[in-house]
Amino acid sequence: IGCAEKSGSSLEAAQVSKQEGSRSAQELRGEIEQFLTGFLGAYMSGSVDSLEPFYSKDALIWADKREPIRGWTAIRALLVGGFEKYTMSASAYLVDVRKLGNDVAFIQILTELKLTSKEDGTLIEKRFRDFALLERSGSSWRVANDIDQPVSAETFDADVQAAGSAANALSGAL
């Protein structure tokens, strides 16, 4: 009887631990969804400087087949031309979130970006697979490293379908 009670207690402890881990994963995913919703809003605000709080001081990004760049000044220089020429709308599908440490998370996102020329209304559509490391700074998440991989519309649609219910759609428009 003593062994059965001990075994039962261990099983209950394991179940509680699993529930706490599941709750923690859900909380993390919720935090990342909030971060991405804010990021999309800042991106589509029309102000490149509204993005600064979403990047760590020495963020490293590989954007759209370009050379890697580091730090907000370089990131801003890369983005400012686009903000001057286009209005933007975007949809992002959060495919995967993994906690790598207390203040580090890996995310995989499928992003669809629509750029409309301010000059003549021409529409450019881009789709990416994004992989990023986020760092928590205080109560906020920030991009530390980001790699995007351009993909065709067909590949993008297939990736969204393959992700199924695991992919939470987040979107916004200017």
Coordinates of C-alpha atoms in Angstrom, one line a residue:
I1 CA 0.0 0.0 0.0
G2 CA 2.9 2.3 0.8
C3 CA 4.4 1.8 -2.6
A4 CA 1.0 2.4 -4.3
E5 CA 0.6 5.6 -2.4
K6 CA 4.1 6.7 -3.3
S7 CA 3.6 5.8 -6.9
G8 CA 0.3 7.6 -7.0
S9 CA 1.9 10.7 -5.5
S10 CA 4.7 10.6 -8.1
L11 CA 2.1 10.2 -10.9
E12 CA 0.1 13.1 -9.5
A13 CA 3.2 15.3 -9.3
A14 CA 4.2 14.4 -12.9
Q15 CA 0.7 15.3 -14.1
V16 CA 0.8 18.6 -12.2
S17 CA 4.2 19.3 -13.6
K18 CA 3.0 18.6 -17.2
Q19 CA -0.1 20.9 -16.6
E20 CA 2.2 23.6 -15.4
G21 CA 4.5 23.2 -18.4
S22 CA 1.5 23.3 -20.8
R23 CA 0.2 26.4 -19.1
S24 CA 3.7 28.0 -19.3
A25 CA 3.9 27.1 -23.0
Q26 CA 0.4 28.7 -23.5
E27 CA 1.4 31.8 -21.6
L28 CA 4.6 32.1 -23.7
R29 CA 2.7 31.7 -26.9
G30 CA 0.2 34.4 -25.7
E31 CA 3.1 36.8 -24.9
I32 CA 4.7 36.2 -28.3
E33 CA 1.3 36.7 -30.1
Q34 CA 1.0 40.1 -28.2
F35 CA 4.5 41.0 -29.3
L36 CA 3.8 40.1 -32.9
T37 CA 0.5 42.0 -32.9
G38 CA 2.3 45.1 -31.6
F39 CA 5.1 44.6 -34.1
L40 CA 2.7 44.4 -37.0
G41 CA 0.9 47.5 -35.8
A42 CA 4.2 49.4 -35.5
Y43 CA 5.3 48.1 -38.9
M44 CA 2.1 49.3 -40.5
S45 CA 2.0 52.6 -38.7
G46 CA 3.9 54.4 -41.4
S47 CA 6.7 55.4 -38.9
V48 CA 9.9 53.4 -39.1
D49 CA 10.9 54.7 -35.7
S50 CA 7.8 53.0 -34.1
L51 CA 9.7 49.7 -34.7
E52 CA 12.7 50.6 -32.6
P53 CA 11.3 49.2 -29.3
F54 CA 10.8 45.8 -31.0
Y55 CA 14.5 45.2 -31.7
S56 CA 17.3 44.6 -29.2
K57 CA 20.1 47.1 -29.1
D58 CA 22.4 44.9 -31.2
A59 CA 19.8 42.9 -33.2
L60 CA 21.1 41.0 -36.2
I61 CA 18.9 40.4 -39.2
W62 CA 19.2 38.8 -42.5
A63 CA 16.4 40.4 -44.6
D64 CA 15.2 39.4 -48.0
K65 CA 18.5 37.8 -49.4
R66 CA 20.6 40.8 -48.3
E67 CA 23.8 40.9 -46.3
P68 CA 23.3 40.6 -42.5
I69 CA 23.0 43.9 -40.6
R70 CA 23.4 44.6 -36.9
G71 CA 21.9 47.2 -34.7
W72 CA 19.0 49.6 -34.8
T73 CA 20.8 52.3 -36.9
A74 CA 21.5 49.8 -39.7
I75 CA 18.0 48.2 -39.5
R76 CA 16.4 51.7 -39.7
A77 CA 18.6 52.6 -42.7
L78 CA 17.4 49.4 -44.4
L79 CA 13.7 50.0 -43.7
V80 CA 13.4 53.8 -44.1
G81 CA 13.2 53.8 -47.9
G82 CA 10.3 51.3 -47.8
F83 CA 8.5 53.4 -45.3
E84 CA 8.9 56.5 -47.6
K85 CA 7.7 54.7 -50.8
Y86 CA 5.0 52.4 -49.6
T87 CA 2.0 51.9 -47.4
M88 CA 2.1 48.4 -45.9
S89 CA -0.3 45.7 -44.7
A90 CA 0.8 42.3 -43.4
S91 CA -0.4 39.0 -42.1
A92 CA 1.7 36.7 -40.0
Y93 CA 1.1 33.1 -39.0
L94 CA 2.8 32.1 -35.8
V95 CA 3.8 28.5 -36.5
D96 CA 6.1 27.6 -33.7
V97 CA 7.3 29.0 -30.3
R98 CA 10.0 27.4 -28.2
K99 CA 11.4 28.6 -25.0
L100 CA 15.2 28.3 -25.1
G101 CA 15.9 29.9 -21.7
N102 CA 14.3 32.1 -19.1
D103 CA 14.5 35.1 -21.4
V104 CA 15.0 33.7 -24.9
A105 CA 12.5 32.2 -27.3
F106 CA 12.7 30.8 -30.9
I107 CA 9.8 31.6 -33.2
Q108 CA 8.8 30.5 -36.7
I109 CA 6.4 32.8 -38.6
L110 CA 5.0 32.8 -42.1
T111 CA 4.6 36.4 -43.1
E112 CA 2.7 37.9 -46.0
L113 CA 3.5 41.6 -46.8
K114 CA 1.7 43.9 -49.2
L115 CA 3.4 47.1 -50.2
T116 CA 1.3 49.7 -52.1
S117 CA 3.3 52.4 -53.9
K118 CA 2.4 55.9 -52.5
E119 CA 3.3 57.3 -56.0
D120 CA 1.1 55.2 -58.3
G121 CA -0.7 52.6 -56.2
T122 CA 1.3 49.6 -57.6
L123 CA 1.0 46.6 -55.3
I124 CA 3.9 44.4 -54.5
E125 CA 3.3 41.2 -52.5
K126 CA 6.0 39.3 -50.7
R127 CA 5.9 36.2 -48.6
F128 CA 8.5 34.9 -46.2
R129 CA 9.4 32.1 -43.8
D130 CA 10.8 34.0 -40.8
F131 CA 12.9 32.4 -38.0
A132 CA 13.7 34.6 -35.1
L133 CA 15.3 34.6 -31.6
L134 CA 13.6 36.9 -29.2
E135 CA 15.0 38.2 -25.9
R136 CA 12.9 39.4 -23.1
S137 CA 13.9 42.8 -21.8
G138 CA 12.0 43.5 -18.6
S139 CA 8.4 42.6 -19.5
S140 CA 8.9 43.1 -23.3
W141 CA 10.1 40.8 -26.0
R142 CA 12.6 42.1 -28.6
V143 CA 14.0 40.7 -31.8
A144 CA 17.6 39.6 -31.2
N145 CA 18.2 37.7 -34.5
D146 CA 15.9 37.4 -37.5
I147 CA 16.3 35.5 -40.7
D148 CA 13.6 35.6 -43.5
Q149 CA 13.5 33.4 -46.5
P150 CA 11.4 34.6 -49.4
V151 CA 9.0 32.0 -50.8
S152 CA 6.5 31.7 -53.6
A153 CA 2.8 32.2 -53.1
E154 CA 2.3 28.4 -53.7
T155 CA 5.0 27.5 -51.1
F156 CA 3.6 30.0 -48.6
D157 CA 0.0 28.6 -49.0
A158 CA 1.3 25.0 -48.6
D159 CA 3.2 26.0 -45.5
V160 CA 0.2 27.7 -43.9
Q161 CA -2.0 24.6 -44.7
A162 CA 0.7 22.2 -43.4
A163 CA 0.9 24.3 -40.1
G164 CA -2.9 23.9 -39.8
S165 CA -4.4 24.8 -36.5
A166 CA -0.9 25.3 -34.9
A167 CA -0.6 28.5 -36.9
N168 CA -2.3 31.4 -35.3
A169 CA -3.1 34.2 -37.8
L170 CA -2.3 37.7 -36.8
S171 CA -2.9 40.6 -39.2
G172 CA -3.3 44.2 -39.6
A173 CA -3.6 46.9 -42.3
L174 CA -2.8 50.6 -42.6

